[in-house]
XYZ file of C-alpha atoms in Angstrom:
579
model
C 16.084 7.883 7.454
C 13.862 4.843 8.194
C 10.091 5.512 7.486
C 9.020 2.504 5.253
C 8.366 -1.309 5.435
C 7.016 -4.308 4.075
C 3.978 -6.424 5.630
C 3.959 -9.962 5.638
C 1.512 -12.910 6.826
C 2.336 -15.864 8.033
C -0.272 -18.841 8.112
C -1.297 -22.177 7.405
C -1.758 -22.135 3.236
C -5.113 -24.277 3.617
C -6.729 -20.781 5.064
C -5.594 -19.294 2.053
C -7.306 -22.263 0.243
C -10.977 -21.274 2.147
C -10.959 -17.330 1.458
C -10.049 -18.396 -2.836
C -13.019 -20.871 -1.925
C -14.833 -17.765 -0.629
C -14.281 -15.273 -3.173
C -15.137 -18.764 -6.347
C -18.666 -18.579 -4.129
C -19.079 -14.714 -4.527
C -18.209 -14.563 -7.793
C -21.249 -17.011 -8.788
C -23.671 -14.859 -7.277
C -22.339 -11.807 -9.084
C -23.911 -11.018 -12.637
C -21.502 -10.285 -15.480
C -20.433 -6.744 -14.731
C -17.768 -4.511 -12.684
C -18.463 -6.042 -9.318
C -17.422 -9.433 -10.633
C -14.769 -8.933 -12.331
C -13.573 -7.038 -9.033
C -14.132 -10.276 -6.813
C -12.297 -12.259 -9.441
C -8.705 -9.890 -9.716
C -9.322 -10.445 -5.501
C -9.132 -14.256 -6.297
C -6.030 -13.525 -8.820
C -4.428 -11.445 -6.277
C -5.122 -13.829 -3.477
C -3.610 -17.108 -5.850
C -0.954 -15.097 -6.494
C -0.136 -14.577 -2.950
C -0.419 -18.305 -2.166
C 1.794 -18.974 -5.420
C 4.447 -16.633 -3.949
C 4.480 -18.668 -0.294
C 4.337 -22.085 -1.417
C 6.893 -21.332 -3.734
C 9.194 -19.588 -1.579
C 8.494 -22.331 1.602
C 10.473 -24.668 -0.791
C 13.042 -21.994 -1.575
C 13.656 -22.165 2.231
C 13.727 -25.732 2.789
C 16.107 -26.487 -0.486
C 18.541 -22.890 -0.507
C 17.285 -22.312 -4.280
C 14.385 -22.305 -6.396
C 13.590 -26.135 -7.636
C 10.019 -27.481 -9.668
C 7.404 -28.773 -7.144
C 4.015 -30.586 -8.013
C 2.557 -28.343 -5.290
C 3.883 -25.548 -7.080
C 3.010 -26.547 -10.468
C -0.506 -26.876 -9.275
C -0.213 -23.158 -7.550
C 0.905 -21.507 -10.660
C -2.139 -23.886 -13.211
C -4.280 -22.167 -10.673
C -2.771 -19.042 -11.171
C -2.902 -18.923 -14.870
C -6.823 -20.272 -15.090
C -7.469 -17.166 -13.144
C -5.573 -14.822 -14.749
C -6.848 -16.258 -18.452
C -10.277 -15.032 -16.746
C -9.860 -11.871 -15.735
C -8.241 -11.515 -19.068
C -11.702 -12.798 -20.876
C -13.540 -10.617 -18.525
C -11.669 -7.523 -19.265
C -11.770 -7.841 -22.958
C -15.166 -8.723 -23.169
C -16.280 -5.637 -21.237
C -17.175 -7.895 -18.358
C -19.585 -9.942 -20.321
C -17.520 -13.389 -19.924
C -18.737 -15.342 -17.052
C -15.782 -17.410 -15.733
C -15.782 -20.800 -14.312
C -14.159 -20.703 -10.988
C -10.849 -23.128 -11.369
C -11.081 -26.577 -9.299
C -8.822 -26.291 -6.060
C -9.156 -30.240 -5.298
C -6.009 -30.254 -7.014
C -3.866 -27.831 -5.050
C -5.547 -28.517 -2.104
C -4.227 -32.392 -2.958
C -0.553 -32.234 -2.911
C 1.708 -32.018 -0.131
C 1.453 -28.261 0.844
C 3.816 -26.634 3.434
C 2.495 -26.337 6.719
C 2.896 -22.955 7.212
C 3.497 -19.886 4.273
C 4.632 -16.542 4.475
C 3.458 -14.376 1.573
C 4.193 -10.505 0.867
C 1.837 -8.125 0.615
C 2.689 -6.729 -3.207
C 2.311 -3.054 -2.645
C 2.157 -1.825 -6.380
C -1.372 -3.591 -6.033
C -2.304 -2.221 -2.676
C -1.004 1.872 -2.742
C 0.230 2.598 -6.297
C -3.157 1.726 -8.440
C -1.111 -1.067 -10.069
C -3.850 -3.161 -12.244
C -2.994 -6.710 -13.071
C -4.986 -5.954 -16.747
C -2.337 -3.595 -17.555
C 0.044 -6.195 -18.069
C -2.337 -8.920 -20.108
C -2.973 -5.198 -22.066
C 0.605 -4.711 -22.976
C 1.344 -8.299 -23.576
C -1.570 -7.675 -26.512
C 0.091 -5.333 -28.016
C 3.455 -6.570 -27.681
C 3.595 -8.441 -30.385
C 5.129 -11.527 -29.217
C 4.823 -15.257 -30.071
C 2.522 -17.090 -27.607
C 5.207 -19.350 -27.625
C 7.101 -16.916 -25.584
C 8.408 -18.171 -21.860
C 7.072 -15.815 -19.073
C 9.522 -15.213 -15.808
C 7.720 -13.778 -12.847
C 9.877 -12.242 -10.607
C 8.245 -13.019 -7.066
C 6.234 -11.643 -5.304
C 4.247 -9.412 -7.354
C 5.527 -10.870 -10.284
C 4.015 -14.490 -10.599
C 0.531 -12.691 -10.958
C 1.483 -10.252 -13.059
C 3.443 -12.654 -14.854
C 0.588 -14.647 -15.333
C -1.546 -11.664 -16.637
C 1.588 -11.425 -19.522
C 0.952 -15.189 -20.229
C -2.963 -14.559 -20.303
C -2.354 -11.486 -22.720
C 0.449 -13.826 -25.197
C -2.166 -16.498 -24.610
C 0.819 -18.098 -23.566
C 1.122 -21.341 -20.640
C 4.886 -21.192 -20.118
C 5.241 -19.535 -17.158
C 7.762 -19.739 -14.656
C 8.842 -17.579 -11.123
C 12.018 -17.196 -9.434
C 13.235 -15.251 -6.133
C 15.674 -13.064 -6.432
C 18.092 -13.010 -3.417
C 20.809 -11.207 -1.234
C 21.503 -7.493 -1.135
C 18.812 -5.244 -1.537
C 20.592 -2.932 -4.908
C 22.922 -6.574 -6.036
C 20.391 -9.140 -5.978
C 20.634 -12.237 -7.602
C 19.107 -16.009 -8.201
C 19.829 -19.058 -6.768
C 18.470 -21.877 -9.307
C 18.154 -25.666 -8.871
C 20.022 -27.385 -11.349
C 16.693 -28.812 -12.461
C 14.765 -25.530 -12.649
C 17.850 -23.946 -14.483
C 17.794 -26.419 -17.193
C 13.765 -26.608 -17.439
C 14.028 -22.636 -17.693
C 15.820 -23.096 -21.198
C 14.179 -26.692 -22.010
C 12.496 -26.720 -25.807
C 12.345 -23.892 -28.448
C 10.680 -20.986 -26.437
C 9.706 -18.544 -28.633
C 11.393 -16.152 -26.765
C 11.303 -14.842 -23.260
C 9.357 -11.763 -20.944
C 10.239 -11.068 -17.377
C 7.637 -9.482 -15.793
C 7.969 -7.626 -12.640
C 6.787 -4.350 -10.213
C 9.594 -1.467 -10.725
C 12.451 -0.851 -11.434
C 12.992 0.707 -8.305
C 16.262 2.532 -7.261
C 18.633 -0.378 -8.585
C 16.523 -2.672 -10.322
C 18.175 -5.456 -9.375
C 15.652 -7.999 -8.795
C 15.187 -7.754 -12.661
C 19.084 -7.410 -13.350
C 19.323 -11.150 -11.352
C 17.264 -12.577 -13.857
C 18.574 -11.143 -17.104
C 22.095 -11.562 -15.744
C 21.175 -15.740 -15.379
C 19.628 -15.633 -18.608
C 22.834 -14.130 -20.187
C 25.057 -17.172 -18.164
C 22.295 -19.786 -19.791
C 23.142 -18.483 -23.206
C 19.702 -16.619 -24.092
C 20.756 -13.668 -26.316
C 19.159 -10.375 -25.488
C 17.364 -9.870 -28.813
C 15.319 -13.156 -27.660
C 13.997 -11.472 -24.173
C 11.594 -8.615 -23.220
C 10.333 -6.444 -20.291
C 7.801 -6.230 -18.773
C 7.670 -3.163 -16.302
C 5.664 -1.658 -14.408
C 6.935 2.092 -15.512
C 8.628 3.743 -18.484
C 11.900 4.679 -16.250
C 14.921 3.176 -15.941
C 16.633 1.952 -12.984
C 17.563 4.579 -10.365
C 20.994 5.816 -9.247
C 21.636 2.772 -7.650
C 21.832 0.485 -10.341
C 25.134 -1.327 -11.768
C 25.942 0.034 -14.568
C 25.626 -3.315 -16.816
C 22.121 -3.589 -15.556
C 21.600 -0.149 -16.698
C 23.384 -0.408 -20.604
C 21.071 -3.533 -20.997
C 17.727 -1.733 -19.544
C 17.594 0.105 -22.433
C 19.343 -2.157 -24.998
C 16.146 -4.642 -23.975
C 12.381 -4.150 -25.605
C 10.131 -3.033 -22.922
C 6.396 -3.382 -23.058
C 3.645 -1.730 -20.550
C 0.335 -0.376 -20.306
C -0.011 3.132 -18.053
C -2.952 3.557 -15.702
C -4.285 6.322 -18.145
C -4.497 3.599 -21.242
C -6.321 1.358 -19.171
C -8.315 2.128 -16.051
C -9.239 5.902 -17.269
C -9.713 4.180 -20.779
C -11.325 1.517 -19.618
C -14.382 3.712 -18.181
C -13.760 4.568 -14.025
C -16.673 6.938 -14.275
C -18.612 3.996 -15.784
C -17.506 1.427 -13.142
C -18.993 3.706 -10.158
C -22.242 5.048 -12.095
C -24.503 2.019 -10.070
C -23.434 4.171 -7.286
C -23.803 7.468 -7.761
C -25.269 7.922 -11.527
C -23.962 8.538 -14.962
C -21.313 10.858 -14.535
C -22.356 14.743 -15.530
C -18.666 15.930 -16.713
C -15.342 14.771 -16.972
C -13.199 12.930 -14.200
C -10.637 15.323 -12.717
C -7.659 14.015 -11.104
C -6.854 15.662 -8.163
C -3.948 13.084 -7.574
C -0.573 14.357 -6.266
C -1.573 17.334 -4.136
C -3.920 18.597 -6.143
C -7.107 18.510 -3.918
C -5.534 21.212 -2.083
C -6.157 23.881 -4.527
C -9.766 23.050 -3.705
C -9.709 23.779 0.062
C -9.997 27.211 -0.488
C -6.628 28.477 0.519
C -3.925 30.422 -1.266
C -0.822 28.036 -2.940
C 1.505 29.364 -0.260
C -0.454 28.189 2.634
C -0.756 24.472 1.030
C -0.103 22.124 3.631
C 3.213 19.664 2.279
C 2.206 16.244 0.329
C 4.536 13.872 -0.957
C 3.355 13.112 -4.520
C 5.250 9.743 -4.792
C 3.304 8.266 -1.842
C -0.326 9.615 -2.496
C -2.905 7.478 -3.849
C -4.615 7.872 -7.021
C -7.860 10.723 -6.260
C -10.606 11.688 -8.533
C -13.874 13.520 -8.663
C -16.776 12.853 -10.307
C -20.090 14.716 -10.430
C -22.967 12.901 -10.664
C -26.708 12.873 -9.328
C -26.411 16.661 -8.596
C -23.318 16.016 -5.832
C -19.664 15.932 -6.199
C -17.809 12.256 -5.488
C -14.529 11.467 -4.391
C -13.260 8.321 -6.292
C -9.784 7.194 -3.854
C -7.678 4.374 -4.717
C -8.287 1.947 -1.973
C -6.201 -0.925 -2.934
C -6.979 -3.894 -5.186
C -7.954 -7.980 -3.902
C -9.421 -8.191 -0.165
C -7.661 -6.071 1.332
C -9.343 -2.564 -0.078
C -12.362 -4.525 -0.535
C -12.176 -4.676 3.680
C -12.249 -0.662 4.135
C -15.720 -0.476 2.552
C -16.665 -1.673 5.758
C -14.478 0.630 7.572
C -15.444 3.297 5.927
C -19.091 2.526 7.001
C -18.539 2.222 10.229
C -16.762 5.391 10.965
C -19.607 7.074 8.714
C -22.685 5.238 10.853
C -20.735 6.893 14.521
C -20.565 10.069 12.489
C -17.216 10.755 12.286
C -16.778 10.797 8.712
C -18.026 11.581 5.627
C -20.652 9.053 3.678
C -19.421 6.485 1.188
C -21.424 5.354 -1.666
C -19.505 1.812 -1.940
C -16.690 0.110 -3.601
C -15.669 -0.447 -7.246
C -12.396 -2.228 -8.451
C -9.850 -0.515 -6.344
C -11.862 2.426 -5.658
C -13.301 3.371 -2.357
C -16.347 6.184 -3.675
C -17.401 8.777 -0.699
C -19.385 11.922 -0.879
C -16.983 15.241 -1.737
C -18.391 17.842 0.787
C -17.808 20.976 -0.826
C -19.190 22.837 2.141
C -16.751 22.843 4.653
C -13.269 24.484 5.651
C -10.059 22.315 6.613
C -9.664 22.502 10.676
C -6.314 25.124 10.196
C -8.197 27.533 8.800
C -10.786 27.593 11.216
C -11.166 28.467 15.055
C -12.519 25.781 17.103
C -12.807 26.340 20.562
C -10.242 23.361 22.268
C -12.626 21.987 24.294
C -14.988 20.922 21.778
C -11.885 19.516 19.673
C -10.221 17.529 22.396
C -13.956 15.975 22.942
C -14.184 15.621 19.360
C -10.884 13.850 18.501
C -11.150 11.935 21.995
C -14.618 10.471 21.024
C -13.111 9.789 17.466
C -10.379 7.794 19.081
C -11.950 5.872 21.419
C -14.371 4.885 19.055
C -11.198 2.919 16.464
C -9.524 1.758 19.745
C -12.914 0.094 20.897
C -14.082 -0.961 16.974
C -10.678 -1.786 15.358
C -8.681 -4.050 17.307
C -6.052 -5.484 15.945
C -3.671 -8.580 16.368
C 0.266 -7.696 17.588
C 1.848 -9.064 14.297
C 0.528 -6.168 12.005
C 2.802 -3.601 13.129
C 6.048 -2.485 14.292
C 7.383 -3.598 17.472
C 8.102 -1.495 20.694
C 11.821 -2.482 19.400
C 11.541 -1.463 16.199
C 10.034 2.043 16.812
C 13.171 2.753 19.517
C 15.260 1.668 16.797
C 13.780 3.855 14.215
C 13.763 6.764 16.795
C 17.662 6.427 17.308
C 18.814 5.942 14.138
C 16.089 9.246 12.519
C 17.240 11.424 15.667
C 20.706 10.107 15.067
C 20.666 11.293 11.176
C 18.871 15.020 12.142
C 20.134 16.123 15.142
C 23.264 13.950 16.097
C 24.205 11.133 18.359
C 23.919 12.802 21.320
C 20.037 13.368 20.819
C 19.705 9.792 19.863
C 21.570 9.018 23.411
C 18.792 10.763 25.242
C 16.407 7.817 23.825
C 18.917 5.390 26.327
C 16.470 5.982 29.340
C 14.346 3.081 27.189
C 15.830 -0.222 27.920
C 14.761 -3.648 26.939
C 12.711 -4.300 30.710
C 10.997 -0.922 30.113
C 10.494 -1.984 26.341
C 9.241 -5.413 27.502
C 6.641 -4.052 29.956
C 5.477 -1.616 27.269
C 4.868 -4.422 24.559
C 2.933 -6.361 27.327
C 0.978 -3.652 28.073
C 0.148 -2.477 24.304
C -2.971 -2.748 22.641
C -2.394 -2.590 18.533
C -5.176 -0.825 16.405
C -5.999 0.125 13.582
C -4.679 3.909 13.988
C -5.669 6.864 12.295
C -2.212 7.785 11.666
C -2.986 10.909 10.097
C -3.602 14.051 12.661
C -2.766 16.744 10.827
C -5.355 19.865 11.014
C -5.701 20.082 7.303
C -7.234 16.188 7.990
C -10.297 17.344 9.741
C -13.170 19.091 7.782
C -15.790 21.849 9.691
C -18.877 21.543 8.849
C -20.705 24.648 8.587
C -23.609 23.144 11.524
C -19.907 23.430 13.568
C -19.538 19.531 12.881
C -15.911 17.796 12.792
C -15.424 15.075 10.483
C -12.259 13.332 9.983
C -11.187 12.668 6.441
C -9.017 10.190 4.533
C -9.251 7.757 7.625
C -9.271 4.066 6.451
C -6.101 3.164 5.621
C -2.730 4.546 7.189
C -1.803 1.583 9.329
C -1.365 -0.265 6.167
C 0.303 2.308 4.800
C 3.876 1.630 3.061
C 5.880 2.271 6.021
C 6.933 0.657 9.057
C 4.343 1.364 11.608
C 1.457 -0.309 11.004
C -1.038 -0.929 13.874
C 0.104 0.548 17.274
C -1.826 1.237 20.180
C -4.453 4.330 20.328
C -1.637 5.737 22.330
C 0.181 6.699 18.636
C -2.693 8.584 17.391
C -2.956 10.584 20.713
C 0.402 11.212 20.437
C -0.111 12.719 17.143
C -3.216 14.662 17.793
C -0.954 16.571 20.303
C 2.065 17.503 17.974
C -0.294 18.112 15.165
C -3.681 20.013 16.439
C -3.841 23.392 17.865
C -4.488 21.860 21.243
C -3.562 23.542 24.743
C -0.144 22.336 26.920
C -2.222 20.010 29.100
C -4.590 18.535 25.979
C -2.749 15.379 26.062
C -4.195 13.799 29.569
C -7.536 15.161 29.105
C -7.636 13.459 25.455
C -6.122 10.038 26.930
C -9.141 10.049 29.185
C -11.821 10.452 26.754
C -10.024 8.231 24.699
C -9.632 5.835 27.343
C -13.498 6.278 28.016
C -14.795 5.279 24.888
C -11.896 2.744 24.230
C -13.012 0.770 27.455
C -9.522 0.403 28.482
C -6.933 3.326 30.543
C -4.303 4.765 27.803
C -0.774 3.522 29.385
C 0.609 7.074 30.295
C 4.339 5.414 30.108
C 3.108 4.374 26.353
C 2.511 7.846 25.782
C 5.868 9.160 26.840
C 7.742 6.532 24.821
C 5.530 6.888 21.654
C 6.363 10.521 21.561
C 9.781 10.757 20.433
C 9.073 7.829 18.406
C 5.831 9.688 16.318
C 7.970 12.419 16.175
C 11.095 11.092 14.843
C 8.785 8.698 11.939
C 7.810 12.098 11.178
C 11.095 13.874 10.669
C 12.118 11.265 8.756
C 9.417 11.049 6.321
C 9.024 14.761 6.065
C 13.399 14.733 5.338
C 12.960 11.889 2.826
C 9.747 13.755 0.770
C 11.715 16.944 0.901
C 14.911 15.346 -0.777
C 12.138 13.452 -3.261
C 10.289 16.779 -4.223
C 10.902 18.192 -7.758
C 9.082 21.179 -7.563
C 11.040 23.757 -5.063
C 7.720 24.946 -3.284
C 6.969 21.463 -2.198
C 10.522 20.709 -1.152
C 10.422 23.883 1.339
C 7.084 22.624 2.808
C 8.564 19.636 3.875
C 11.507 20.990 4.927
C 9.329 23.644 7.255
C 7.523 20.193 8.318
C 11.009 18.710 9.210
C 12.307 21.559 11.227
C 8.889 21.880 13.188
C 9.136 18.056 14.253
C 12.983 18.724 14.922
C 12.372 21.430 17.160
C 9.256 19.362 19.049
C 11.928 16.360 19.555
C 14.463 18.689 20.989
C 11.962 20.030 24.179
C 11.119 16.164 23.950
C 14.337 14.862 24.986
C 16.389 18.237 26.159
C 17.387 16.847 29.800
């Protein structure tokens, strides 16, 4: 099935340059504390970023990775910031760091144009750059040891390891080719540099391993052909697993031959006081956190276990509540650098119109909101449809007016048919995926021109949508799914209408009657061809993920709610595109 992707940005680097600028200028004004050390992992994340597309805009010009001044100034800028947030972490956030000088990046002949990867492990999976300068602590290695960053996420996180050995040996390669046999393409000069001196040994640090772990198989496997011996090299992961069931098997034998070395979220965020970090916002904390991570905010909504609505565990974001100040907080990972930092505004926005619920502010990663304890999830109330199709029509129009977005951040008109076909293809055959034939490139064309990409919702389902008992409707959990991990990004409001109709209990004709509230406080008509060709495509992204969380799931129950979820969105693409 095809559900996920990777988002990219493409740009001139000296941008990049201004917003590091930006973030050196907020970190002055912040005292020593949790919001500064939060604007200066955002400058970390951001280096890293521009480290990542300088380097790999040489890669491109050359065929292989080769030593650059303007990448030898990228990664020195790198490493003064990471040595920071190291300093500041340790200290308890008492070190005040000197922003680094950027005259001397800024100096050398930069590309013209970069394209850098958004590192997901930082933006969905609560991935903290400290946890790696926390391991490299305890690792017990020689800060003569010579650090290998596996781009992208790895040149920060490789500098973190450096900043945690106290190390300033630190190098980053891109692995290349097939996504499970990947392997590196080295400069003669950067292949003999790699191995140049008496290292004291070497770490590769890296996100993963995912389902091959090939990324950091393509570096161990070059280090084995440069004659490094594996009792001289160590791991740096981001997880205690191995590499999954598509892994050679000689990457596999040497995973656990190798000394690995890693600090869990538990060891350091929860450790390292989250309560604490949020108490400016809503007071000292009155008990315990409790996670209710993975699904388990459902056994608060008041319903019995087998009328849970399905969650896939692997792709939900780190949740906790605190109570404090006599109220109950919800503490959501949000995403670390500016990009989380950005839905605090979001968030206050869609609070302000009265659509959700309040939010206290933002803290490292964490997005903190109010927990509204009184209040029942939409599908286990009656509301009469009327008053929801005004509801969720006002709530609509209101992101297609507010969050506009440009036509790069999502997937194309093109891609979505072509993740229709092939989904429909897998579930229900080829001859379904033939019906999708009536959408040909001129119709596709027309429909791209006459697209306007938002920042969706993308998340319609009933059990969404809180009711107040006043009878108000507030959306929850609405900041961040069109930069979700997937492929479908920002689409026109045409998407979330779409979904409101396969999801809500909403009457046969709901859909124009939506469009035109929608289209009402949106300030522009919803494209009713948009809607027809968005359909199939919603509901085959759906199918798809719901197929691909069900074959995840390792508890049984969970695996049968998906599969329910699967055959409901089957049977809605069938009276879709049954001639």
């Amino acid at each position: 099935m095809l559900v996920f992707g990777k988002s990219s940005r493409t740009g001139d680097p000296r941008d990049r340059l201004e917003i590091l600028a930006e973030l050196f200028r907020e970190m002055a004004d912040e005292p020593p504390g949790i919001g500064r050390h939060c604007a200066l992992v955002a400058a970390l994340i951001e280096a890293g970023e521009l480290a990542q597309g300088i380097a790999d805009a040489a890669f491109r010009d050359r065929g292989h990775d080769a030593p650059s001044r303007a990448q030898d100034a990228a990664t020195g800028l790198l490493m003064a910031l990471a040595r920071s947030v190291w300093d500041s972490w340790r200290t308890g956030f008492r070190e005040t760091p000197g922003a680094p000088d950027l005259a001397v990046l800024a100096a050398t002949m930069l590309p013209d144009r970069i394209t850098t990867r958004w590192a997901e492990g930082f933006a969905f999976y609560a991935l903290y750059p400290e946890s790696y300068a926390v391991a490299a602590a305890r690792a017990g290695l020689s800060a003569t040891t010579r650090i290998v960053g596996i781009r992208s996420i790895g040149a920060p996180l490789g500098a973190m390891v450096a900043a945690g050995l106290g190390s300033g040996d630190l190098w980053t390669v891109r692995p290349v080719g097939r996504p499970f046999r990947r392997e590196l393409s080295l400069g003669d000069a950067l292949a003999a540099g790699l191995i140049a001196g008496d290292p004291g040994g070497f770490a590769v640090a890296d996100e993963g391993p995912g389902l091959s772990g090939s990324s950091f198989g393509a570096v161990l496997d070059r280090l084995a052909d440069l004659g490094i011996p594996e009792n001289r090299i160590a791991l740096f992961p981001s997880h205690p697993g191995a590499p999954g069931p598509q892994a050679a098997e000689r990457h596999r034998a040497r995973w656990h031959r190798l000394g690995r070395h890693l600090a869990s979220f538990e060891d350091v965020v929860l450790a390292g006081g989250l309560a604490a970090w949020v108490a400016d916002l809503v007071g000292p904390a009155e008990a315990p956190l409790a996670d209710i991570s993975g699904g388990r905010w459902r056994a608060l909504q008041g319903r019995s276990e087998d009328a849970w609505p399905p969650v896939d565990a692997q792709q939900e974001k780190r949740k906790f509540l605190v109570r404090a100040g006599g109220s109950a907080w919800l503490l959501k990972f949000a995403g670390l650098g500016p990009a989380g930092r950005a839905k605090l505004g979001r968030a206050r926005a869609l609070n302000a119109a009265g659509f959700t619920p309040p939010v206290a502010g933002y803290r490292h990663g964490f997005l903190v909101e109010r927990w509204l304890e009184e209040g029942r999830p939409l599908d286990l109330c009656f509301v009469a449809p009327d008053f929801l199709i005004d509801r969720v029509g006002r709530y609509l129009g209101f992101r297609a007016r507010h969050f506009a977005s440009g036509p790069d951040r999502g997937a194309s008109v093109t891609d979505l048919l072509a993740m229709a076909r092939h989904n429909v293809g897998e579930a229900l055959g080829p001859d379904w995926a033939g019906a999708l034939g009536a959408w040909t490139a001129p119709r596709l064309a027309g429909l791209a021109d006459r697209s306007h990409p938002v920042e969706i919702d993308g998340r319609m389902q009933p059990w969404e949508f809180l009711v107040r008992p006043d009878g108000r409707l507030l959306k929850c959990d609405a900041l961040d799914h069109h930069v979700a991990h997937d492929l479908v990004g920002c689409q026109d409001v045409a998407w979330d209408i779409v979904g409101a109709v396969a999801e809500l209990p909403l009457p046969e004709d709901a859909q124009g009657r939506l469009a035109a509230i929608v289209a009402r406080g949106g300030g522009r008509p919803v494209d009713p061809e948009l809607l027809a060709f968005l359909t199939p495509c919603y509901l085959a992204f759906q199918l798809g993920a719901a197929s691909m969380a069900a074959d995840a799931a390792h508890d049984p129950a969970e695996a049968l709610r998906h599969r329910r979820s699967s055959a409901r969105y089957a049977q809605k693409l069938r009276r879709v595109l049954r001639p």
